[in-house]
């Protein structure tokens, strides 16, 4: 340990600590712009200069490591003059548009000018003119005149994300932050740059000019878009969510969000929101009262009914839904409508912090950058800056990026490949990974049931620590499964329920928080199920193709409009708070199911019971669904996972492509970049061919975009006539 | 004092840039002798004994710099800083264009001394002709066995690579140079780690100036003591002074360190007829002005530092009475504004601001408060920037306000330059 | 990209295998070949070096010798820094403007010349100094400039001078 003194107070810190961190420990604030605790110091802005005895010049506290006996001064007159000087320089060319700047009122430059600034500027020259509203990408706009060149944004893209698409161009007083000519900042993580910007230079398209810091309230929330459960702060004005910021949680998100989480709140106020219960009369869905809707639903949901969905509900609602299932003879529930098998690790339930310690990471049919982006980002810090974990990706399609070795195999062969590797056979990198004596983290998408057993065996057989994180579930899939929203022994799983419904064997369907037609795999089945079942109730936040076919529609309040608990991929329960006014008369999900049950309960009671049930939930093996072995594979795409319509993110939706190996393309007679159609029976979808080295031969990979669920495993490619 | 030509002894020999002529004048004999008769430690010792101080500007003792390399088994590299761009300095240009083999020989000796199997010349991008000359020299030297595998038939091998920059003064700063050599924007790096511990490609690296490396040849040839006997105690040896400006015979002149400024001016032919001395910038545009009271000052590191300026790279710009200090200073500031890398706030914003103020003052618009502003801005830049560029940028302007305040004031009262804009011709 | 150019770039990569060291030499090679750093050159350099185009543009824009617009067949860089100023750069520039209609900016209408004012060329003792296609011309009086430019206009090669 090292002892030093700062402003006359002594402090003891680890060797290698920076002066600024040591000062923080004493509660002494040193003003900064370029310094960011998660990135290497660059000492560029010079705001943090401090006096250190025996050193001639003032030193940047953000980049100077402590030394034994060091004597630091942060309040000396020369330090104050330096701070005022730096601020005067930063403000000299800075536009005077604080009154219309999004950052006004929450701006470090404003705050520091007030605290450390020179009072009046002596700058009397014409100001530098640069681009004012420079679009960097679909989400991010830059005011180059406001930029203070702290490089936080460019360093974030390079150092943290590893994708240097945002850079400094030109030099000296002409330096500007920019993307490449004609390119856009489309990174999944682009929004973080806005939050890190210490001035109003980077702003978000959705939030620009929407609110001023003094007429907003901040409410704690949790991201509903994937099972990481990043912590959010909702900025609310007049009952509307205007913006989402990170509510840094070191154990989870480290202060980062992906753009899906940051900008995925637009659906709250989308036109598709359902504002009133609906009931079908004379073939038309028409508004009705809650009492009418509930009693219609209760009397209709009797006999052999299937309850589908629920992975996006609050834990409390899931608990009550499970109770409803238990009280209804013949009811079977399954949250896994997307074809998942589990949200819980078969063994070795992992924590995200395990990623920091991992020496080896195995991605099994998982694409964490798409499914759980912030978990991927955490892993990247290990790979790039930490223990430099080796990453091995296996599956019919592998993620591109962090993996140093890949093993491709046909859909359905995962378990045998893994078992062989455990036995020392197969790809050497994979064998070395599973046999490694270093801590191992397994990312698995949680789909193929055969892998469930294989992974459990892998964990059991390993000496060193092994952690499993399931990436493919809904945001609260863990909760749904823990609350028992899976079929019991002998009951049909979701796919079987849909098959049965399609054969007309069910009396009713209750579809919860999901658009079956978009989500359920295997062509046409969901449509037939909805058509052949005489009574369908849909409870959801937004209108969907599925809800259009319902007999009763129950409008739910969305995550930011009600209280609730989400359980993330680690099994961690997190509370979100109501921030916004809900749409119309829609109600919190737990309340709706309590009414369906006819139970008089309070949220507090339900939460206590649900959390108790969560504590005792075991990673029970869910009923197996048929093992996949199809040639057409659906793979998650970032901006479709949310299923709900998302106005802010529309522009980010990538082109629809069908990925395949070069060999497959040759066999099919198609070329990279060619426009083709995918055809399955009646369904025909236009896509572009993308040849990829990350796809196994003879397999077609499509995104989970609308309509792709109507393509069955046997879909074929039809080459379109080339337009001239 | 008379000129003492050591590095430049053969600079005027016709064809000296070719191997055969260079060899005829003793070229590569020192290298041959050193490699066969001296250990690397002997070479380092000779340079330590010579007291040679780096000629790139900072004057750091070269032998000591070489001794800093850690003994941890990692490969070591030598980088020659040939990015000369300091206004008023043109000695490296001269050495490269006239004596390319001297540089190659010096670099080979230095590489041998520090045990580097690879060495790089970072040549400023504008030196295309120099690039071709050095390319030729390297090819000749390699063919003759002075470079490449088994230098002079010994076990020592050296690969010498030429690298052309692309136009950025800041790349003369040694860590910005390394970033540029690694293919990035030339932005200074954080120190520590110093290049000696983590330089080019993260390997222990010595960065030396062209003139420094050329000086190694005569030092090894005649011994460190011989070199140390010249010049002053703390600034030993000879130095190439680049004389420019209002002189009859501008050019490079090699003198023992400590030569009086007046002798340098005289060697360069003195001032033009009818002109009087006004000021001198003794160490390139990064140095503060001196006026007539210092006309006999000893031109060495310490004496100039005591006088509040510096020897820097030895670029001496002489100004006579026809020169407008405000205009000249503004032009220097325009240079720094243009060449700031932009990384740190005081330099990026401060040079722009000062250039704006000086431009206005040159036009005669301003008050005395602007002069105090300039001094205070200089104070807010100097010592506060990330690299030494900031100090360099403000030296001339701060000294100009102190020494020539009246000339600035005359600009306000005349609403423009009171001097007829007459040029030396 | 022609096969020859690609080979040249690959050879540069082999010379500087570490880090991105080959980038700047490759950009020089592309500029020599295309006349300036065209958008295509940026893409090609990025592909060769496995970098993002943004990174390449960041580098290109930092260095003054990389041109992002076409220059004349003879690109004239006149130093107007301190020492040259003291010895007549202004007169030289005025002369080039008057006699040759050359001003800093794009190429002359016939595409033969373009002019740029540059910082110190490290040849202050031989001022005023200029480079034509990076070849030095020293002691440039207006008369001497006329000689040089006439020669170039007549199709002479810019060979420069030795000091
Ligand atoms: C802004 C700036 C520009 C510099 N330019 C040069 C240069 O052009 N040539 C040079 O040799 N050193 C230059 N230096 C000094 C180098 O950083 C370094 O000290 C020198 O190359 C070391 O070589 P030496 O020890 O042989 O002097 C510059 C330093 C600064 C701060
Ligand atoms: S002082 Fe700062 S901005 Fe100026 S050159 Fe050095 S690092 Fe760059
Ligand atoms: S915070 Fe230390 S220099 Fe910017």
PDB file of N, CA and C in Angstrom, chain B residues 17 87-90 93-94 97-98 118 124-127 129 132 161-167 180-186 201 245 247 252 328 331 335 338-339 423-424, chain C residues 15-16 18 20-21 23-25 28 58-59 62-66 80-83 85-87 90-91 119-126 131 134-136 138 159 161-163:
ATOM      1  N   UNK B  17      28.418  12.181 -51.407  1.00  0.00           N
ATOM      2  CA  UNK B  17      27.215  11.389 -51.118  1.00  0.00           C
ATOM      3  C   UNK B  17      27.330   9.957 -51.655  1.00  0.00           C
ATOM      4  N   UNK B  87      11.156  25.927 -37.601  1.00  0.00           N
ATOM      5  CA  UNK B  87      11.523  27.058 -38.460  1.00  0.00           C
ATOM      6  C   UNK B  87      12.871  27.644 -38.053  1.00  0.00           C
ATOM      7  N   UNK B  88      13.729  27.793 -39.022  1.00  0.00           N
ATOM      8  CA  UNK B  88      15.061  28.318 -38.763  1.00  0.00           C
ATOM      9  C   UNK B  88      16.121  27.237 -38.703  1.00  0.00           C
ATOM     10  N   UNK B  89      15.719  25.995 -38.729  1.00  0.00           N
ATOM     11  CA  UNK B  89      16.674  24.888 -38.590  1.00  0.00           C
ATOM     12  C   UNK B  89      16.766  24.115 -39.896  1.00  0.00           C
ATOM     13  N   UNK B  90      18.003  23.912 -40.369  1.00  0.00           N
ATOM     14  CA  UNK B  90      18.142  23.175 -41.631  1.00  0.00           C
ATOM     15  C   UNK B  90      19.444  22.405 -41.700  1.00  0.00           C
ATOM     16  N   UNK B  93      18.708  18.590 -42.792  1.00  0.00           N
ATOM     17  CA  UNK B  93      18.493  18.653 -44.235  1.00  0.00           C
ATOM     18  C   UNK B  93      19.840  18.612 -44.951  1.00  0.00           C
ATOM     19  N   UNK B  94      20.763  19.445 -44.480  1.00  0.00           N
ATOM     20  CA  UNK B  94      22.086  19.534 -45.089  1.00  0.00           C
ATOM     21  C   UNK B  94      22.846  18.224 -44.938  1.00  0.00           C
ATOM     22  N   UNK B  97      21.363  15.492 -47.186  1.00  0.00           N
ATOM     23  CA  UNK B  97      21.545  15.685 -48.616  1.00  0.00           C
ATOM     24  C   UNK B  97      23.007  15.662 -49.035  1.00  0.00           C
ATOM     25  N   UNK B  98      23.886  16.048 -48.113  1.00  0.00           N
ATOM     26  CA  UNK B  98      25.305  16.044 -48.460  1.00  0.00           C
ATOM     27  C   UNK B  98      26.010  14.775 -47.987  1.00  0.00           C
ATOM     28  N   UNK B 118      17.695  -3.753 -35.494  1.00  0.00           N
ATOM     29  CA  UNK B 118      16.936  -2.991 -36.486  1.00  0.00           C
ATOM     30  C   UNK B 118      16.998  -1.524 -36.131  1.00  0.00           C
ATOM     31  N   UNK B 124      11.334  13.296 -42.639  1.00  0.00           N
ATOM     32  CA  UNK B 124      10.125  14.091 -42.866  1.00  0.00           C
ATOM     33  C   UNK B 124       9.682  13.910 -44.318  1.00  0.00           C
ATOM     34  N   UNK B 125       8.381  13.909 -44.506  1.00  0.00           N
ATOM     35  CA  UNK B 125       7.808  13.553 -45.803  1.00  0.00           C
ATOM     36  C   UNK B 125       8.290  14.417 -46.942  1.00  0.00           C
ATOM     37  N   UNK B 126       8.603  15.664 -46.638  1.00  0.00           N
ATOM     38  CA  UNK B 126       9.030  16.576 -47.691  1.00  0.00           C
ATOM     39  C   UNK B 126      10.414  16.235 -48.232  1.00  0.00           C
ATOM     40  N   UNK B 127      11.193  15.466 -47.478  1.00  0.00           N
ATOM     41  CA  UNK B 127      12.557  15.142 -47.906  1.00  0.00           C
ATOM     42  C   UNK B 127      12.558  13.997 -48.913  1.00  0.00           C
ATOM     43  N   UNK B 129      13.909  14.016 -51.915  1.00  0.00           N
ATOM     44  CA  UNK B 129      15.257  13.862 -52.482  1.00  0.00           C
ATOM     45  C   UNK B 129      16.182  13.202 -51.467  1.00  0.00           C
ATOM     46  N   UNK B 132      15.646   9.536 -51.449  1.00  0.00           N
ATOM     47  CA  UNK B 132      16.313   8.824 -52.542  1.00  0.00           C
ATOM     48  C   UNK B 132      17.817   8.703 -52.290  1.00  0.00           C
ATOM     49  N   UNK B 161      15.953   0.636 -41.902  1.00  0.00           N
ATOM     50  CA  UNK B 161      14.763   0.912 -42.706  1.00  0.00           C
ATOM     51  C   UNK B 161      14.496   2.412 -42.775  1.00  0.00           C
ATOM     52  N   UNK B 162      14.079   2.825 -43.935  1.00  0.00           N
ATOM     53  CA  UNK B 162      13.751   4.230 -44.178  1.00  0.00           C
ATOM     54  C   UNK B 162      12.247   4.394 -44.142  1.00  0.00           C
ATOM     55  N   UNK B 163      11.791   5.443 -43.510  1.00  0.00           N
ATOM     56  CA  UNK B 163      10.352   5.649 -43.407  1.00  0.00           C
ATOM     57  C   UNK B 163      10.081   7.122 -43.652  1.00  0.00           C
ATOM     58  N   UNK B 164       9.153   7.403 -44.532  1.00  0.00           N
ATOM     59  CA  UNK B 164       8.842   8.812 -44.841  1.00  0.00           C
ATOM     60  C   UNK B 164       7.574   9.237 -44.146  1.00  0.00           C
ATOM     61  N   UNK B 165       7.634  10.300 -43.385  1.00  0.00           N
ATOM     62  CA  UNK B 165       6.437  10.885 -42.785  1.00  0.00           C
ATOM     63  C   UNK B 165       5.587  11.534 -43.866  1.00  0.00           C
ATOM     64  N   UNK B 166       4.608  12.328 -43.427  1.00  0.00           N
ATOM     65  CA  UNK B 166       3.696  12.844 -44.433  1.00  0.00           C
ATOM     66  C   UNK B 166       3.285  14.288 -44.172  1.00  0.00           C
ATOM     67  N   UNK B 167       4.113  15.002 -43.410  1.00  0.00           N
ATOM     68  CA  UNK B 167       3.818  16.419 -43.238  1.00  0.00           C
ATOM     69  C   UNK B 167       3.114  16.724 -41.932  1.00  0.00           C
ATOM     70  N   UNK B 180       3.462   8.022 -35.337  1.00  0.00           N
ATOM     71  CA  UNK B 180       3.396   8.188 -36.776  1.00  0.00           C
ATOM     72  C   UNK B 180       4.086   7.013 -37.473  1.00  0.00           C
ATOM     73  N   UNK B 181       5.205   6.576 -36.911  1.00  0.00           N
ATOM     74  CA  UNK B 181       5.921   5.442 -37.503  1.00  0.00           C
ATOM     75  C   UNK B 181       5.074   4.167 -37.393  1.00  0.00           C
ATOM     76  N   UNK B 182       4.198   4.148 -36.424  1.00  0.00           N
ATOM     77  CA  UNK B 182       3.310   2.990 -36.298  1.00  0.00           C
ATOM     78  C   UNK B 182       2.045   3.170 -37.134  1.00  0.00           C
ATOM     79  N   UNK B 183       2.005   4.216 -37.931  1.00  0.00           N
ATOM     80  CA  UNK B 183       0.913   4.351 -38.887  1.00  0.00           C
ATOM     81  C   UNK B 183      -0.303   5.067 -38.353  1.00  0.00           C
ATOM     82  N   UNK B 184      -0.113   5.846 -37.296  1.00  0.00           N
ATOM     83  CA  UNK B 184      -1.262   6.569 -36.749  1.00  0.00           C
ATOM     84  C   UNK B 184      -1.086   8.075 -36.920  1.00  0.00           C
ATOM     85  N   UNK B 185      -2.085   8.805 -36.431  1.00  0.00           N
ATOM     86  CA  UNK B 185      -1.930  10.246 -36.346  1.00  0.00           C
ATOM     87  C   UNK B 185      -0.761  10.520 -35.404  1.00  0.00           C
ATOM     88  N   UNK B 186       0.021  11.520 -35.714  1.00  0.00           N
ATOM     89  CA  UNK B 186       1.198  11.781 -34.884  1.00  0.00           C
ATOM     90  C   UNK B 186       0.844  12.560 -33.640  1.00  0.00           C
ATOM     91  N   UNK B 201       6.765  -0.036 -31.329  1.00  0.00           N
ATOM     92  CA  UNK B 201       6.159  -1.378 -31.161  1.00  0.00           C
ATOM     93  C   UNK B 201       6.285  -1.875 -29.722  1.00  0.00           C
ATOM     94  N   UNK B 245      18.038  34.329 -42.194  1.00  0.00           N
ATOM     95  CA  UNK B 245      17.456  35.642 -41.984  1.00  0.00           C
ATOM     96  C   UNK B 245      18.284  36.729 -42.636  1.00  0.00           C
ATOM     97  N   UNK B 247      21.044  38.064 -43.240  1.00  0.00           N
ATOM     98  CA  UNK B 247      22.490  37.873 -43.278  1.00  0.00           C
ATOM     99  C   UNK B 247      22.961  37.866 -44.725  1.00  0.00           C
ATOM    100  N   UNK B 252      24.758  26.785 -43.096  1.00  0.00           N
ATOM    101  CA  UNK B 252      25.140  26.021 -41.910  1.00  0.00           C
ATOM    102  C   UNK B 252      26.607  26.261 -41.593  1.00  0.00           C
ATOM    103  N   UNK B 328       6.400  39.345 -37.527  1.00  0.00           N
ATOM    104  CA  UNK B 328       7.247  38.164 -37.461  1.00  0.00           C
ATOM    105  C   UNK B 328       6.743  37.195 -36.387  1.00  0.00           C
ATOM    106  N   UNK B 331       3.602  35.477 -37.435  1.00  0.00           N
ATOM    107  CA  UNK B 331       3.843  34.391 -38.381  1.00  0.00           C
ATOM    108  C   UNK B 331       4.300  33.135 -37.645  1.00  0.00           C
ATOM    109  N   UNK B 335       2.319  29.461 -37.415  1.00  0.00           N
ATOM    110  CA  UNK B 335       2.949  28.147 -37.573  1.00  0.00           C
ATOM    111  C   UNK B 335       2.519  27.202 -36.450  1.00  0.00           C
ATOM    112  N   UNK B 338      -1.019  26.144 -36.706  1.00  0.00           N
ATOM    113  CA  UNK B 338      -1.218  25.184 -37.785  1.00  0.00           C
ATOM    114  C   UNK B 338      -0.667  23.811 -37.433  1.00  0.00           C
ATOM    115  N   UNK B 339       0.360  23.778 -36.613  1.00  0.00           N
ATOM    116  CA  UNK B 339       1.045  22.508 -36.347  1.00  0.00           C
ATOM    117  C   UNK B 339       0.653  21.843 -35.036  1.00  0.00           C
ATOM    118  N   UNK B 423      11.780  44.514 -47.150  1.00  0.00           N
ATOM    119  CA  UNK B 423      12.351  43.190 -46.910  1.00  0.00           C
ATOM    120  C   UNK B 423      13.832  43.182 -47.190  1.00  0.00           C
ATOM    121  N   UNK B 424      14.485  42.326 -46.508  1.00  0.00           N
ATOM    122  CA  UNK B 424      15.893  42.106 -46.809  1.00  0.00           C
ATOM    123  C   UNK B 424      15.943  41.405 -48.150  1.00  0.00           C
TER     124      UNK B 424
ATOM    125  N   UNK C  15       7.655  -4.929 -45.799  1.00  0.00           N
ATOM    126  CA  UNK C  15       8.768  -4.160 -45.226  1.00  0.00           C
ATOM    127  C   UNK C  15       8.463  -3.717 -43.798  1.00  0.00           C
ATOM    128  N   UNK C  16       7.205  -3.340 -43.570  1.00  0.00           N
ATOM    129  CA  UNK C  16       6.813  -2.861 -42.242  1.00  0.00           C
ATOM    130  C   UNK C  16       5.713  -3.758 -41.691  1.00  0.00           C
ATOM    131  N   UNK C  18       4.940  -4.602 -38.731  1.00  0.00           N
ATOM    132  CA  UNK C  18       4.360  -4.360 -37.410  1.00  0.00           C
ATOM    133  C   UNK C  18       3.311  -3.256 -37.416  1.00  0.00           C
ATOM    134  N   UNK C  20       0.460  -0.695 -37.626  1.00  0.00           N
ATOM    135  CA  UNK C  20      -0.119  -0.221 -38.886  1.00  0.00           C
ATOM    136  C   UNK C  20       0.969   0.452 -39.705  1.00  0.00           C
ATOM    137  N   UNK C  21       2.216   0.157 -39.401  1.00  0.00           N
ATOM    138  CA  UNK C  21       3.317   0.943 -39.966  1.00  0.00           C
ATOM    139  C   UNK C  21       3.255   1.101 -41.477  1.00  0.00           C
ATOM    140  N   UNK C  23       0.791   1.720 -43.240  1.00  0.00           N
ATOM    141  CA  UNK C  23      -0.304   2.563 -43.735  1.00  0.00           C
ATOM    142  C   UNK C  23       0.186   3.818 -44.458  1.00  0.00           C
ATOM    143  N   UNK C  24       1.059   4.570 -43.809  1.00  0.00           N
ATOM    144  CA  UNK C  24       1.476   5.845 -44.406  1.00  0.00           C
ATOM    145  C   UNK C  24       2.261   5.612 -45.696  1.00  0.00           C
ATOM    146  N   UNK C  25       3.221   4.678 -45.707  1.00  0.00           N
ATOM    147  CA  UNK C  25       3.867   4.380 -47.001  1.00  0.00           C
ATOM    148  C   UNK C  25       2.866   3.931 -48.072  1.00  0.00           C
ATOM    149  N   UNK C  28       1.169   6.948 -49.389  1.00  0.00           N
ATOM    150  CA  UNK C  28       2.050   7.638 -50.340  1.00  0.00           C
ATOM    151  C   UNK C  28       1.971   6.962 -51.712  1.00  0.00           C
ATOM    152  N   UNK C  58      -8.862   9.494 -40.595  1.00  0.00           N
ATOM    153  CA  UNK C  58      -8.261  10.219 -39.475  1.00  0.00           C
ATOM    154  C   UNK C  58      -6.782  10.448 -39.718  1.00  0.00           C
ATOM    155  N   UNK C  59      -6.109   9.444 -40.224  1.00  0.00           N
ATOM    156  CA  UNK C  59      -4.674   9.559 -40.498  1.00  0.00           C
ATOM    157  C   UNK C  59      -4.436  10.494 -41.693  1.00  0.00           C
ATOM    158  N   UNK C  62      -4.688  14.144 -41.026  1.00  0.00           N
ATOM    159  CA  UNK C  62      -3.730  14.711 -40.069  1.00  0.00           C
ATOM    160  C   UNK C  62      -2.499  15.272 -40.768  1.00  0.00           C
ATOM    161  N   UNK C  63      -2.164  14.685 -41.898  1.00  0.00           N
ATOM    162  CA  UNK C  63      -0.886  15.004 -42.541  1.00  0.00           C
ATOM    163  C   UNK C  63      -1.091  15.891 -43.767  1.00  0.00           C
ATOM    164  N   UNK C  64      -0.283  16.945 -43.833  1.00  0.00           N
ATOM    165  CA  UNK C  64      -0.502  17.923 -44.900  1.00  0.00           C
ATOM    166  C   UNK C  64      -0.087  17.419 -46.272  1.00  0.00           C
ATOM    167  N   UNK C  65       0.765  16.409 -46.338  1.00  0.00           N
ATOM    168  CA  UNK C  65       1.201  15.960 -47.662  1.00  0.00           C
ATOM    169  C   UNK C  65       0.179  15.076 -48.354  1.00  0.00           C
ATOM    170  N   UNK C  66      -0.823  14.648 -47.626  1.00  0.00           N
ATOM    171  CA  UNK C  66      -1.870  13.869 -48.286  1.00  0.00           C
ATOM    172  C   UNK C  66      -2.942  14.820 -48.795  1.00  0.00           C
ATOM    173  N   UNK C  80       6.371  29.881 -46.753  1.00  0.00           N
ATOM    174  CA  UNK C  80       6.241  31.295 -46.377  1.00  0.00           C
ATOM    175  C   UNK C  80       6.458  31.452 -44.887  1.00  0.00           C
ATOM    176  N   UNK C  81       7.297  30.582 -44.335  1.00  0.00           N
ATOM    177  CA  UNK C  81       7.598  30.669 -42.913  1.00  0.00           C
ATOM    178  C   UNK C  81       8.682  31.725 -42.673  1.00  0.00           C
ATOM    179  N   UNK C  82       9.126  31.825 -41.436  1.00  0.00           N
ATOM    180  CA  UNK C  82       9.915  32.968 -40.966  1.00  0.00           C
ATOM    181  C   UNK C  82      11.087  33.372 -41.868  1.00  0.00           C
ATOM    182  N   UNK C  83      12.008  32.445 -42.076  1.00  0.00           N
ATOM    183  CA  UNK C  83      13.220  32.832 -42.788  1.00  0.00           C
ATOM    184  C   UNK C  83      12.898  33.205 -44.235  1.00  0.00           C
ATOM    185  N   UNK C  85      10.093  34.440 -45.296  1.00  0.00           N
ATOM    186  CA  UNK C  85       9.449  35.753 -45.226  1.00  0.00           C
ATOM    187  C   UNK C  85      10.477  36.863 -45.218  1.00  0.00           C
ATOM    188  N   UNK C  86      11.549  36.624 -44.456  1.00  0.00           N
ATOM    189  CA  UNK C  86      12.570  37.656 -44.346  1.00  0.00           C
ATOM    190  C   UNK C  86      13.303  37.864 -45.678  1.00  0.00           C
ATOM    191  N   UNK C  87      13.153  36.895 -46.578  1.00  0.00           N
ATOM    192  CA  UNK C  87      13.936  36.994 -47.806  1.00  0.00           C
ATOM    193  C   UNK C  87      13.078  36.985 -49.064  1.00  0.00           C
ATOM    194  N   UNK C  90       6.923  36.896 -49.926  1.00  0.00           N
ATOM    195  CA  UNK C  90       5.740  37.655 -50.317  1.00  0.00           C
ATOM    196  C   UNK C  90       5.858  38.150 -51.754  1.00  0.00           C
ATOM    197  N   UNK C  91       7.060  38.637 -52.091  1.00  0.00           N
ATOM    198  CA  UNK C  91       7.275  39.092 -53.467  1.00  0.00           C
ATOM    199  C   UNK C  91       7.115  37.924 -54.442  1.00  0.00           C
ATOM    200  N   UNK C 119       4.493  25.365 -44.535  1.00  0.00           N
ATOM    201  CA  UNK C 119       5.339  25.740 -43.404  1.00  0.00           C
ATOM    202  C   UNK C 119       6.792  25.429 -43.749  1.00  0.00           C
ATOM    203  N   UNK C 120       7.646  25.770 -42.806  1.00  0.00           N
ATOM    204  CA  UNK C 120       9.101  25.700 -43.000  1.00  0.00           C
ATOM    205  C   UNK C 120       9.538  24.389 -43.647  1.00  0.00           C
ATOM    206  N   UNK C 121      10.326  24.508 -44.707  1.00  0.00           N
ATOM    207  CA  UNK C 121      10.801  23.333 -45.435  1.00  0.00           C
ATOM    208  C   UNK C 121      12.209  22.930 -45.008  1.00  0.00           C
ATOM    209  N   UNK C 122      12.678  23.472 -43.906  1.00  0.00           N
ATOM    210  CA  UNK C 122      13.998  23.123 -43.369  1.00  0.00           C
ATOM    211  C   UNK C 122      15.100  23.426 -44.377  1.00  0.00           C
ATOM    212  N   UNK C 123      14.993  24.585 -45.011  1.00  0.00           N
ATOM    213  CA  UNK C 123      16.038  24.998 -45.947  1.00  0.00           C
ATOM    214  C   UNK C 123      16.201  26.510 -45.842  1.00  0.00           C
ATOM    215  N   UNK C 124      16.053  27.028 -44.615  1.00  0.00           N
ATOM    216  CA  UNK C 124      15.970  28.464 -44.380  1.00  0.00           C
ATOM    217  C   UNK C 124      17.202  29.224 -44.861  1.00  0.00           C
ATOM    218  N   UNK C 125      18.340  28.552 -44.916  1.00  0.00           N
ATOM    219  CA  UNK C 125      19.554  29.231 -45.347  1.00  0.00           C
ATOM    220  C   UNK C 125      19.582  29.501 -46.839  1.00  0.00           C
ATOM    221  N   UNK C 126      18.646  28.914 -47.547  1.00  0.00           N
ATOM    222  CA  UNK C 126      18.632  29.061 -49.016  1.00  0.00           C
ATOM    223  C   UNK C 126      17.326  29.709 -49.462  1.00  0.00           C
ATOM    224  N   UNK C 131       9.122  23.824 -53.222  1.00  0.00           N
ATOM    225  CA  UNK C 131       9.265  22.482 -53.777  1.00  0.00           C
ATOM    226  C   UNK C 131       8.266  22.325 -54.910  1.00  0.00           C
ATOM    227  N   UNK C 134       7.675  17.970 -54.507  1.00  0.00           N
ATOM    228  CA  UNK C 134       8.604  17.644 -53.424  1.00  0.00           C
ATOM    229  C   UNK C 134      10.082  17.702 -53.816  1.00  0.00           C
ATOM    230  N   UNK C 135      10.386  18.349 -54.941  1.00  0.00           N
ATOM    231  CA  UNK C 135      11.798  18.567 -55.297  1.00  0.00           C
ATOM    232  C   UNK C 135      12.134  20.016 -54.974  1.00  0.00           C
ATOM    233  N   UNK C 136      13.270  20.207 -54.319  1.00  0.00           N
ATOM    234  CA  UNK C 136      13.635  21.542 -53.827  1.00  0.00           C
ATOM    235  C   UNK C 136      14.114  22.484 -54.918  1.00  0.00           C
ATOM    236  N   UNK C 138      15.894  26.356 -54.615  1.00  0.00           N
ATOM    237  CA  UNK C 138      16.388  27.282 -53.607  1.00  0.00           C
ATOM    238  C   UNK C 138      16.559  28.690 -54.195  1.00  0.00           C
ATOM    239  N   UNK C 159      13.037  18.237 -61.482  1.00  0.00           N
ATOM    240  CA  UNK C 159      14.153  17.471 -60.914  1.00  0.00           C
ATOM    241  C   UNK C 159      14.658  18.050 -59.611  1.00  0.00           C
ATOM    242  N   UNK C 161      16.880  20.806 -57.184  1.00  0.00           N
ATOM    243  CA  UNK C 161      18.298  21.179 -57.129  1.00  0.00           C
ATOM    244  C   UNK C 161      18.969  20.468 -55.977  1.00  0.00           C
ATOM    245  N   UNK C 162      20.292  20.342 -56.105  1.00  0.00           N
ATOM    246  CA  UNK C 162      21.079  19.811 -54.991  1.00  0.00           C
ATOM    247  C   UNK C 162      21.630  20.978 -54.206  1.00  0.00           C
ATOM    248  N   UNK C 163      21.769  20.789 -52.907  1.00  0.00           N
ATOM    249  CA  UNK C 163      22.452  21.857 -52.172  1.00  0.00           C
ATOM    250  C   UNK C 163      23.928  21.547 -52.128  1.00  0.00           C
TER     251      UNK C 163
END
